[in-house]
Amino acid sequence: MTQPASRSVGHYQYEERDRTFLQERINEFEGQVRRRLSGELSEEEFKPLRLMNGVYLQLHAYMLRVAIPYGVLDSRQLHRLADIAAKYDRNYGHFTTRQNIQFNWIALKDVPTILRELAEVDMHAIQTSGNCIRNVTSDEFAGAAKDELMDPRIHAEIVRQWSTLHPEFTFLPRKFKIAISGSPEDRVAARFHDIGLLARPGENGPLFRLFVGGGLGRTPVVGQELFDSVKEEDLIATLEAVLRVYNAFGRRDNLYKARIKILVQTIGLEAFRKAVEEELARMDRAAYRLTSEHVAQIRARFALPDLKAPADAADVLEQHKKADPVFARWVASNTHPHQDEGHICAVISLKTPGAIPGDVTAEQMHGLADLSERHSFGEVRVTHLQNLVFGHVRKDQLHELWQGLKALGLAAPNVGLISDIVSCPGLDYCNLANARSLPLAQKLGARFGDADLQAEIGALSIHMSGCINACGHHHVGNIGLLGVDKRGAETYQILLGGDAGENAAIGGILGPSFAEDEAVDAVARIVEFYLGQRQKGETFAAMLKRCGLKAFKEVAYETV
């Protein structure tokens, strides 16, 4: 297999102190695992320790969630994930809506060994669970997109370093999630995070819009803008102040009321802002000042791609599209404009119709790693919509990449279309779920798998979750499905009208839940109604607003 360059593109390059820290952490956890296996630690005592190291106890086995900071991998890391899938799991991994990867069939005795193998390629599972600051997510096209205002990955890395094993925020009232984007189009669902940051350049350096108190789960809430122009030098201080207020006043007596969104709702945005400002006034601001020199030091540890392309690269791409209509369809749905005219961003769908969303086999991971070496500087990005991205593909090589993806079974031309379904693992794995998500996702993917039908429908998103915790983000899909337990039977509630972007909205519930096959038929009737009644160029969201939820409800339940 092709070996990557010594300095991989797209993410922070570890120093020896980073690697020493990981080894110390693994040694510590290895002792805890040994004590659990010997019975010296009870499951109750072991639980908070394993969660802080990304280990869950699911229905059938332990699950290990591996961190992919701001969603960027290099090829050597992807090769290692493939090796782990083949050696310690059942030959596949599952990419999540938090830009992480999960291995669902791990033996506890193997976890320290797996962590050592991950550490060899500068990876870990720290803070992928527990009541702490989780993996910081970012825009999958960061540093590449033509429409980008500024690259958010440098600041995402700074936030990652600040938040890792933070002594005050290791045991928060509940888990805490931060996302950051530098695009005018919100591609990270910033308003549905505990803190969402939208970065832009200012006259004297970067500025950040800061949203607080968003989230899904049992109580879905759209986050509110706390500050509109946080200066770069004040970014860490402001985050620190927000977390301090939450840590001090967030509820710890009720699991369902412990998130920051409940605190902000309870006391109001103005009172919360006042508390943050008062905390900032008490802080030693100089100790938290993010200097341009520090930012430059972090930026220097990111290798940049050498974006050289032939002058006729764009013309070659157009020739390939004209010669191959199937390829042209894939380009239309699975690419995004690049800052450099000779390059393009390619999205690899992990939603082949009828397949399990987000799952990738070990063989596919190895193949993708090799393709990334040839076509994207050895860099692979993970999206919060459970797909992958090659950020810097030469236009004249895109057809060759597509052929490689076809050979791997990963060339579905459906990104942003109805079969690009987002789903959590559901009751097949999770002991919190009420219903299975994956079989329903497979049935819907197959039902709408025809490429011509998908093109006719156009942009339309389906999200589904197996329980109210909303790991599949069902509230923000144009069509959302929620698994519920109805007198011991697995059923599915349908929601319509969600939006995770600039026009953030929470989907409205249609009515009583459906059995699995009935849910597939109901979604089909909803889509048929949309196709039959939409006006020229009208999106699903626009038609829903024009016709109202009631009209869609009548269609969904007409034969039930």
Coordinates of C-alpha atoms in Angstrom, one line a residue:
M1 CA 0.0 0.0 0.0
T2 CA 1.1 3.5 -0.7
Q3 CA 2.7 5.3 2.3
P4 CA 1.7 8.9 3.1
A5 CA 4.0 11.8 3.1
S6 CA 5.7 12.5 6.5
R7 CA 3.5 15.5 7.1
S8 CA -0.2 14.7 6.4
V9 CA -2.4 17.3 5.0
G10 CA -5.5 18.7 6.9
H11 CA -4.9 18.2 10.6
Y12 CA -2.6 19.0 13.5
Q13 CA 0.7 17.0 13.5
Y14 CA 1.5 15.5 16.9
E15 CA 4.6 16.3 18.8
E16 CA 6.4 13.8 21.1
R17 CA 4.6 15.4 24.1
D18 CA 1.3 14.5 22.5
R19 CA 2.3 10.9 22.0
T20 CA 3.7 10.7 25.6
F21 CA 0.4 12.0 26.9
L22 CA -1.5 9.3 25.0
Q23 CA 0.8 6.5 26.3
E24 CA 0.3 7.7 29.9
R25 CA -3.4 7.8 29.4
I26 CA -3.5 4.2 27.9
N27 CA -1.3 2.9 30.8
E28 CA -3.8 4.3 33.3
F29 CA -6.8 2.9 31.5
E30 CA -5.1 -0.5 31.0
G31 CA -4.9 -0.8 34.8
Q32 CA -8.5 0.1 35.2
V33 CA -9.5 -2.5 32.6
R34 CA -7.4 -5.1 34.4
R35 CA -9.1 -4.3 37.7
R36 CA -12.6 -4.6 36.1
L37 CA -11.8 -7.9 34.5
S38 CA -10.6 -9.3 37.8
G39 CA -13.7 -8.1 39.6
E40 CA -11.8 -5.6 41.7
L41 CA -13.9 -2.8 40.1
S42 CA -17.7 -3.2 39.8
E43 CA -19.4 -2.1 36.6
E44 CA -20.8 0.9 38.5
E45 CA -17.3 2.0 39.5
F46 CA -15.9 1.2 36.1
K47 CA -18.6 3.0 34.0
P48 CA -17.3 6.6 34.4
L49 CA -13.8 5.5 33.7
R50 CA -14.6 3.6 30.5
L51 CA -16.9 6.3 29.2
M52 CA -14.1 8.9 29.5
N53 CA -12.1 6.6 27.3
G54 CA -14.8 6.0 24.7
V55 CA -16.0 2.6 25.8
Y56 CA -19.7 1.8 25.9
L57 CA -21.5 -1.3 27.1
Q58 CA -24.2 -1.9 24.5
L59 CA -26.8 -4.6 24.1
H60 CA -24.5 -7.4 22.8
A61 CA -20.9 -6.2 23.3
Y62 CA -18.6 -3.3 24.2
M63 CA -18.4 -0.5 21.7
L64 CA -15.4 1.7 21.2
R65 CA -15.9 5.2 19.8
V66 CA -12.7 6.7 18.3
A67 CA -12.2 10.4 18.0
I68 CA -11.7 12.1 14.7
P69 CA -11.1 15.7 15.6
Y70 CA -12.9 18.1 13.3
G71 CA -13.5 15.1 11.0
V72 CA -10.1 14.9 9.4
L73 CA -8.2 11.6 8.9
D74 CA -5.0 10.8 7.0
S75 CA -4.5 7.6 5.0
R76 CA -2.3 5.9 7.5
Q77 CA -5.0 6.4 10.1
L78 CA -7.7 5.1 7.9
H79 CA -5.5 2.0 7.1
R80 CA -5.2 1.5 10.9
L81 CA -8.9 1.8 11.4
A82 CA -9.4 -0.9 8.7
D83 CA -6.9 -3.1 10.5
I84 CA -8.7 -2.7 13.8
A85 CA -12.1 -3.5 12.1
A86 CA -10.7 -6.7 10.6
K87 CA -8.8 -7.9 13.7
Y88 CA -11.0 -6.9 16.6
D89 CA -14.5 -6.2 15.2
R90 CA -16.6 -7.9 12.6
N91 CA -14.8 -6.3 9.6
Y92 CA -16.5 -2.9 9.5
G93 CA -16.7 0.4 11.3
H94 CA -19.6 2.9 11.6
F95 CA -19.1 6.6 11.0
T96 CA -21.3 8.7 13.2
T97 CA -23.0 12.1 13.2
R98 CA -20.2 13.4 15.4
Q99 CA -17.5 12.8 12.8
N100 CA -16.3 9.8 14.9
I101 CA -16.0 6.1 14.1
Q102 CA -17.5 3.3 16.2
F103 CA -16.5 -0.3 16.5
N104 CA -19.6 -2.2 17.8
W105 CA -18.2 -5.6 18.6
I106 CA -15.2 -5.0 20.8
A107 CA -13.9 -7.3 23.6
L108 CA -13.0 -5.3 26.7
K109 CA -9.8 -7.3 27.1
D110 CA -8.6 -6.0 23.7
V111 CA -9.3 -2.3 24.3
P112 CA -5.9 -1.3 25.7
T113 CA -4.2 -3.1 22.8
I114 CA -6.5 -1.3 20.3
L115 CA -5.8 2.1 22.0
R116 CA -2.0 1.4 21.6
E117 CA -2.5 0.6 18.0
L118 CA -4.5 3.8 17.5
A119 CA -1.8 5.8 19.4
E120 CA 0.8 4.6 16.9
V121 CA -1.0 6.7 14.2
D122 CA -1.8 9.6 16.6
M123 CA -5.4 8.6 17.4
H124 CA -7.3 8.1 20.6
A125 CA -10.8 7.7 22.1
I126 CA -10.5 10.3 24.9
Q127 CA -13.7 12.3 25.7
T128 CA -15.8 10.6 23.0
S129 CA -18.2 9.9 25.8
G130 CA -19.0 11.0 29.4
N131 CA -20.2 14.3 30.8
C132 CA -17.4 16.3 29.2
I133 CA -16.6 18.4 26.1
R134 CA -17.0 15.9 23.3
N135 CA -15.2 15.8 19.9
V136 CA -15.2 19.3 18.3
T137 CA -16.8 19.1 14.8
S138 CA -16.3 21.3 11.8
D139 CA -17.3 21.9 8.2
E140 CA -16.3 18.9 6.0
F141 CA -15.1 21.3 3.2
A142 CA -13.0 23.4 5.6
G143 CA -10.0 24.9 3.9
A144 CA -11.2 23.9 0.5
A145 CA -14.7 25.2 -0.2
K146 CA -15.0 28.1 -2.7
D147 CA -17.6 29.8 -0.6
E148 CA -15.6 29.6 2.6
L149 CA -15.0 32.9 4.6
M150 CA -12.2 31.4 6.7
D151 CA -10.7 28.0 7.5
P152 CA -12.1 26.9 11.0
R153 CA -9.8 23.9 11.5
I154 CA -7.1 25.9 13.2
H155 CA -9.5 27.2 15.8
A156 CA -11.2 23.8 16.1
E157 CA -7.8 22.3 17.0
I158 CA -7.2 25.1 19.6
V159 CA -10.6 24.4 21.1
R160 CA -9.7 20.6 21.1
Q161 CA -6.5 21.3 23.0
W162 CA -8.2 23.6 25.5
S163 CA -11.0 21.2 26.2
T164 CA -9.0 17.9 26.5
L165 CA -9.0 16.8 30.1
H166 CA -9.8 20.3 31.2
P167 CA -9.7 20.1 35.1
E168 CA -12.9 22.0 35.6
F169 CA -15.0 20.5 32.8
T170 CA -14.2 16.8 33.1
F171 CA -17.5 16.0 35.0
L172 CA -20.1 18.5 33.7
P173 CA -23.8 18.1 34.5
R174 CA -24.1 16.5 31.0
K175 CA -22.2 16.0 27.8
F176 CA -21.2 19.1 25.9
K177 CA -20.9 19.5 22.2
I178 CA -19.1 22.3 20.2
A179 CA -19.2 22.8 16.4
I180 CA -17.4 25.5 14.3
S181 CA -17.7 26.5 10.7
G182 CA -16.2 29.3 8.5
S183 CA -18.8 29.1 5.8
P184 CA -21.6 31.5 5.1
E185 CA -23.8 28.4 4.8
D186 CA -24.1 26.7 8.1
R187 CA -22.7 23.2 7.3
V188 CA -22.3 22.1 11.0
A189 CA -25.8 22.6 12.4
A190 CA -24.3 25.3 14.7
R191 CA -27.7 26.2 16.2
F192 CA -28.2 22.7 17.4
H193 CA -25.1 22.5 19.6
D194 CA -24.4 23.4 23.2
I195 CA -22.1 26.0 21.6
G196 CA -22.1 26.7 17.9
L197 CA -19.4 29.0 16.3
L198 CA -19.6 30.6 12.9
A199 CA -16.3 32.2 12.0
R200 CA -15.6 35.0 9.6
P201 CA -12.7 37.4 9.0
G202 CA -12.8 40.9 10.6
E203 CA -10.9 44.0 10.0
N204 CA -8.5 43.2 12.9
G205 CA -8.6 39.4 12.8
P206 CA -11.2 36.6 13.0
L207 CA -14.6 37.1 14.6
F208 CA -17.0 34.5 15.9
R209 CA -20.8 34.4 16.2
L210 CA -21.5 32.3 19.2
F211 CA -24.8 30.4 19.6
V212 CA -25.6 28.7 22.9
G213 CA -28.2 26.3 24.2
G214 CA -29.1 24.4 21.1
G215 CA -29.6 20.7 21.1
L216 CA -31.9 17.8 20.1
G217 CA -32.9 14.8 22.3
R218 CA -35.9 14.8 24.5
T219 CA -36.2 18.5 24.4
P220 CA -35.2 19.9 21.0
V221 CA -34.1 23.5 21.1
V222 CA -32.7 25.9 18.5
G223 CA -29.7 27.7 19.9
Q224 CA -29.7 31.5 20.5
E225 CA -27.0 34.0 19.6
L226 CA -25.2 34.9 22.7
F227 CA -22.6 37.1 21.1
D228 CA -22.3 38.2 17.5
S229 CA -18.6 39.2 17.2
V230 CA -16.3 37.5 19.7
K231 CA -12.7 38.5 18.9
E232 CA -10.1 35.8 18.3
E233 CA -8.1 36.8 21.4
D234 CA -11.2 36.4 23.5
L235 CA -12.4 33.1 22.1
I236 CA -11.0 30.8 24.8
A237 CA -11.9 33.1 27.6
T238 CA -15.5 33.3 26.3
L239 CA -15.8 29.6 26.0
E240 CA -14.3 29.2 29.5
A241 CA -16.9 31.6 30.9
V242 CA -19.8 29.9 29.3
L243 CA -18.7 26.5 30.6
R244 CA -18.1 27.9 34.1
V245 CA -21.6 29.3 34.2
Y246 CA -23.1 26.0 33.0
N247 CA -20.9 24.0 35.4
A248 CA -22.0 26.1 38.3
F249 CA -25.7 26.4 37.6
G250 CA -26.6 23.4 35.3
R251 CA -28.8 20.9 37.1
R252 CA -27.3 17.7 38.4
D253 CA -30.4 16.3 40.1
N254 CA -32.3 15.4 36.9
L255 CA -30.7 13.7 33.9
Y256 CA -33.3 15.1 31.5
K257 CA -32.9 18.7 32.7
A258 CA -29.1 18.8 32.9
R259 CA -28.2 20.1 29.4
I260 CA -27.2 23.8 29.0
K261 CA -30.2 24.3 26.8
I262 CA -32.5 23.8 29.8
L263 CA -30.4 26.3 31.9
V264 CA -30.7 28.9 29.1
Q265 CA -34.4 28.3 28.7
T266 CA -35.0 28.4 32.5
I267 CA -33.2 31.7 33.3
G268 CA -33.5 33.3 29.8
L269 CA -30.9 34.3 27.3
E270 CA -30.3 37.8 28.8
A271 CA -29.7 36.4 32.3
F272 CA -27.4 33.8 30.9
R273 CA -25.5 36.5 29.0
K274 CA -25.2 38.6 32.1
A275 CA -23.8 35.7 34.1
V276 CA -21.2 35.0 31.3
E277 CA -20.2 38.7 31.2
E278 CA -19.8 38.7 35.0
E279 CA -17.7 35.6 34.9
L280 CA -15.5 37.2 32.1
A281 CA -15.1 40.3 34.3
R282 CA -13.8 38.2 37.2
M283 CA -11.3 36.2 35.0
D284 CA -7.7 37.0 34.4
R285 CA -8.2 37.7 30.8
A286 CA -4.5 37.9 30.0
A287 CA -4.1 34.2 31.1
Y288 CA -6.7 33.2 28.5
R289 CA -5.8 35.6 25.7
L290 CA -5.5 33.7 22.4
T291 CA -2.6 35.5 20.7
S292 CA -1.9 35.7 17.0
E293 CA 1.5 34.1 17.7
H294 CA -0.2 31.0 19.3
V295 CA -2.6 30.7 16.4
A296 CA 0.3 30.9 14.1
Q297 CA 2.1 28.1 16.0
I298 CA -0.9 25.8 15.7
R299 CA -1.4 26.7 12.0
A300 CA 2.3 25.8 11.3
R301 CA 1.5 22.2 12.4
F302 CA -1.0 21.8 9.6
A303 CA 0.5 20.7 6.3
L304 CA -1.0 22.4 3.2
P305 CA -1.8 20.7 -0.1
D306 CA 0.3 21.6 -3.1
L307 CA -2.6 22.6 -5.4
K308 CA -1.0 22.3 -8.8
A309 CA -3.2 21.2 -11.7
P310 CA -2.9 21.2 -15.5
A311 CA -4.3 24.3 -17.2
D312 CA -6.9 22.1 -19.0
A313 CA -8.0 20.2 -15.9
A314 CA -11.5 21.7 -15.9
D315 CA -11.8 21.0 -19.7
V316 CA -10.9 17.4 -19.1
L317 CA -13.6 17.0 -16.5
E318 CA -16.2 18.4 -18.9
Q319 CA -15.1 16.0 -21.6
H320 CA -15.5 13.1 -19.1
K321 CA -18.9 14.2 -18.2
K322 CA -20.1 14.5 -21.8
A323 CA -18.7 11.0 -22.5
D324 CA -20.3 9.3 -19.5
P325 CA -23.8 10.4 -18.3
V326 CA -23.6 8.2 -15.3
F327 CA -20.4 9.9 -14.2
A328 CA -22.0 13.3 -14.9
R329 CA -24.9 12.4 -12.6
W330 CA -22.4 11.5 -9.8
V331 CA -20.5 14.8 -10.3
A332 CA -23.8 16.8 -10.1
S333 CA -24.7 15.3 -6.7
N334 CA -21.4 14.3 -5.1
T335 CA -19.1 17.3 -5.6
H336 CA -18.6 20.8 -4.2
P337 CA -16.8 23.8 -5.7
H338 CA -13.2 24.2 -4.6
Q339 CA -11.2 27.4 -4.0
D340 CA -8.8 26.4 -6.8
E341 CA -10.2 26.3 -10.3
G342 CA -8.3 23.1 -11.1
H343 CA -9.6 21.2 -8.1
I344 CA -12.9 20.0 -6.7
C345 CA -14.3 18.5 -3.5
A346 CA -15.6 14.9 -3.9
V347 CA -18.2 13.5 -1.5
I348 CA -18.2 9.7 -1.1
S349 CA -21.6 8.5 -0.1
L350 CA -21.8 5.8 2.6
K351 CA -25.5 5.4 1.8
T352 CA -25.6 3.0 -1.2
P353 CA -29.3 2.4 -1.4
G354 CA -30.3 -0.6 0.7
A355 CA -27.0 -0.5 2.7
I356 CA -26.6 0.5 6.4
P357 CA -25.9 4.3 6.6
G358 CA -22.3 5.1 7.8
D359 CA -21.0 1.5 7.7
V360 CA -17.7 0.9 5.9
T361 CA -15.9 -2.5 5.6
A362 CA -12.2 -2.9 6.3
E363 CA -11.6 -3.6 2.6
Q364 CA -13.4 -0.4 1.7
M365 CA -11.4 1.6 4.2
H366 CA -8.1 0.3 2.9
G367 CA -9.3 1.1 -0.7
L368 CA -10.3 4.6 0.3
A369 CA -7.0 5.2 2.0
D370 CA -5.2 4.2 -1.2
L371 CA -7.4 6.3 -3.3
S372 CA -6.9 9.3 -1.0
E373 CA -3.1 8.9 -1.5
R374 CA -3.5 9.1 -5.2
H375 CA -6.1 11.8 -5.5
S376 CA -6.4 13.9 -2.3
F377 CA -3.0 14.2 -0.6
G378 CA -3.7 11.3 1.7
E379 CA -6.5 13.2 3.4
V380 CA -10.1 12.0 4.2
R381 CA -12.8 14.0 5.9
V382 CA -15.8 12.6 7.8
T383 CA -19.1 14.5 7.6
H384 CA -21.7 14.9 10.3
L385 CA -24.1 13.4 7.8
Q386 CA -22.1 10.1 7.8
N387 CA -20.4 10.5 4.5
L388 CA -16.7 11.0 3.6
V389 CA -15.0 13.7 1.6
F390 CA -11.8 14.0 -0.5
G391 CA -11.2 17.7 -0.2
H392 CA -8.7 18.4 -3.0
V393 CA -9.2 16.3 -6.1
R394 CA -7.8 17.5 -9.4
K395 CA -10.6 17.9 -11.9
D396 CA -8.8 15.9 -14.6
Q397 CA -8.4 13.0 -12.2
L398 CA -12.0 13.0 -10.9
H399 CA -13.2 10.4 -13.4
E400 CA -10.4 8.1 -12.3
L401 CA -11.3 8.5 -8.7
W402 CA -15.0 7.7 -9.5
Q403 CA -13.9 4.5 -11.2
G404 CA -12.0 3.6 -8.1
L405 CA -15.0 4.3 -5.9
K406 CA -17.2 2.2 -8.2
A407 CA -14.8 -0.8 -7.7
L408 CA -15.3 -0.3 -4.0
G409 CA -19.1 -0.1 -4.2
L410 CA -19.0 3.5 -3.0
A411 CA -20.1 5.5 -6.0
A412 CA -23.8 6.1 -5.2
P413 CA -24.8 9.4 -6.8
N414 CA -27.1 10.4 -4.0
V415 CA -25.5 13.0 -1.7
G416 CA -28.2 15.4 -0.5
L417 CA -30.9 13.3 -2.1
I418 CA -33.6 11.1 -0.5
S419 CA -31.5 7.9 -0.2
D420 CA -28.7 9.8 1.6
I421 CA -30.3 8.8 4.9
V422 CA -28.8 9.7 8.3
S423 CA -29.4 7.1 10.9
C424 CA -28.2 6.0 14.4
P425 CA -27.5 2.3 15.1
G426 CA -30.8 1.9 17.0
L427 CA -32.0 -1.2 18.8
D428 CA -29.7 -3.5 16.8
Y429 CA -26.9 -2.2 19.1
C430 CA -28.0 0.4 21.6
N431 CA -29.6 -0.5 24.9
L432 CA -31.3 3.0 25.0
A433 CA -33.2 2.5 21.8
N434 CA -36.9 1.7 21.5
A435 CA -36.8 0.5 17.9
R436 CA -34.4 -0.5 15.2
S437 CA -33.3 2.2 12.8
L438 CA -31.1 0.4 10.4
P439 CA -33.6 -2.0 8.8
L440 CA -36.0 0.9 8.2
A441 CA -33.1 3.0 6.7
Q442 CA -32.3 0.1 4.4
K443 CA -35.9 -0.3 3.3
L444 CA -36.3 3.4 2.6
G445 CA -33.0 3.5 0.7
A446 CA -34.1 0.6 -1.5
R447 CA -37.5 2.1 -2.0
F448 CA -36.1 5.4 -3.3
G449 CA -32.9 3.9 -4.8
D450 CA -33.6 4.5 -8.4
A451 CA -31.3 7.3 -9.6
D452 CA -33.9 8.8 -12.0
L453 CA -36.5 9.0 -9.2
Q454 CA -34.0 10.6 -6.8
A455 CA -33.1 13.2 -9.5
E456 CA -36.8 13.9 -10.0
I457 CA -37.4 14.4 -6.3
G458 CA -34.3 16.6 -5.8
A459 CA -32.8 17.7 -2.5
L460 CA -34.7 16.1 0.3
S461 CA -33.3 14.7 3.6
I462 CA -34.4 11.8 5.8
H463 CA -33.0 11.5 9.3
M464 CA -34.0 8.7 11.8
S465 CA -33.3 7.8 15.4
G466 CA -34.1 4.7 17.4
C467 CA -35.0 6.7 20.5
I468 CA -35.7 10.2 21.9
N469 CA -32.0 10.8 22.4
A470 CA -31.9 11.7 18.7
C471 CA -28.5 10.4 17.7
G472 CA -29.8 10.3 14.1
H473 CA -30.9 14.0 14.3
H474 CA -34.5 13.1 13.3
H475 CA -35.7 16.5 14.3
V476 CA -33.8 18.3 11.6
G477 CA -34.6 16.2 8.6
N478 CA -37.0 17.3 5.9
I479 CA -38.6 14.0 6.9
G480 CA -37.7 12.6 10.3
L481 CA -38.5 9.2 11.8
L482 CA -38.4 8.4 15.5
G483 CA -38.5 4.9 16.9
V484 CA -41.0 4.5 19.7
D485 CA -42.2 1.6 21.8
K486 CA -46.0 1.2 21.3
R487 CA -47.2 -1.5 23.8
G488 CA -44.1 -3.6 23.2
A489 CA -44.0 -3.1 19.5
E490 CA -41.4 -1.2 17.5
T491 CA -43.1 1.7 15.7
Y492 CA -42.1 5.0 14.1
Q493 CA -43.3 8.5 14.4
I494 CA -42.9 10.8 11.4
L495 CA -41.9 14.5 11.6
L496 CA -41.8 17.0 8.8
G497 CA -40.1 20.3 8.2
G498 CA -36.8 20.1 10.1
D499 CA -33.8 22.2 9.0
A500 CA -30.3 22.2 10.5
G501 CA -29.0 25.2 8.6
E502 CA -29.4 29.0 8.6
N503 CA -33.2 28.6 8.8
A504 CA -33.0 26.2 11.7
A505 CA -36.2 24.5 12.5
I506 CA -37.5 21.5 14.4
G507 CA -39.8 19.1 12.5
G508 CA -43.4 18.9 13.4
I509 CA -44.9 15.6 14.5
L510 CA -47.5 14.3 12.0
G511 CA -49.5 12.1 14.5
P512 CA -49.6 8.5 15.8
S513 CA -46.7 6.2 15.0
F514 CA -46.5 3.6 12.2
A515 CA -45.3 0.0 12.0
E516 CA -42.1 -0.4 10.0
D517 CA -43.5 -1.2 6.6
E518 CA -46.4 1.2 7.1
A519 CA -43.8 4.0 7.8
V520 CA -42.1 3.2 4.5
D521 CA -45.4 3.4 2.7
A522 CA -46.3 6.6 4.5
V523 CA -43.1 8.3 3.5
A524 CA -43.7 7.2 -0.1
R525 CA -47.1 8.8 -0.1
I526 CA -45.7 12.0 1.4
V527 CA -43.0 12.1 -1.4
E528 CA -45.6 11.3 -4.1
F529 CA -47.8 14.2 -2.8
Y530 CA -44.8 16.5 -2.9
L531 CA -44.0 15.5 -6.5
G532 CA -47.6 15.9 -7.6
Q533 CA -48.4 19.2 -5.9
R534 CA -45.1 21.2 -5.9
Q535 CA -44.8 24.3 -8.0
K536 CA -41.9 24.7 -10.4
G537 CA -38.6 24.8 -8.5
E538 CA -40.4 24.5 -5.1
T539 CA -38.4 22.8 -2.4
F540 CA -40.0 20.3 0.1
A541 CA -39.7 22.9 2.9
A542 CA -41.3 25.6 0.8
M543 CA -44.2 23.4 -0.2
L544 CA -44.7 22.3 3.4
K545 CA -44.9 25.9 4.4
R546 CA -47.4 26.7 1.7
C547 CA -49.6 23.7 2.1
G548 CA -49.3 23.1 5.9
L549 CA -48.6 20.1 8.0
K550 CA -52.3 19.0 7.9
A551 CA -52.3 18.4 4.1
F552 CA -49.3 16.1 4.4
K553 CA -50.9 14.4 7.5
E554 CA -54.0 13.5 5.5
V555 CA -51.9 11.9 2.8
A556 CA -49.7 10.0 5.2
Y557 CA -52.6 8.4 7.0
E558 CA -55.0 8.0 4.1
T559 CA -54.8 4.2 4.0
V560 CA -53.9 3.4 7.6

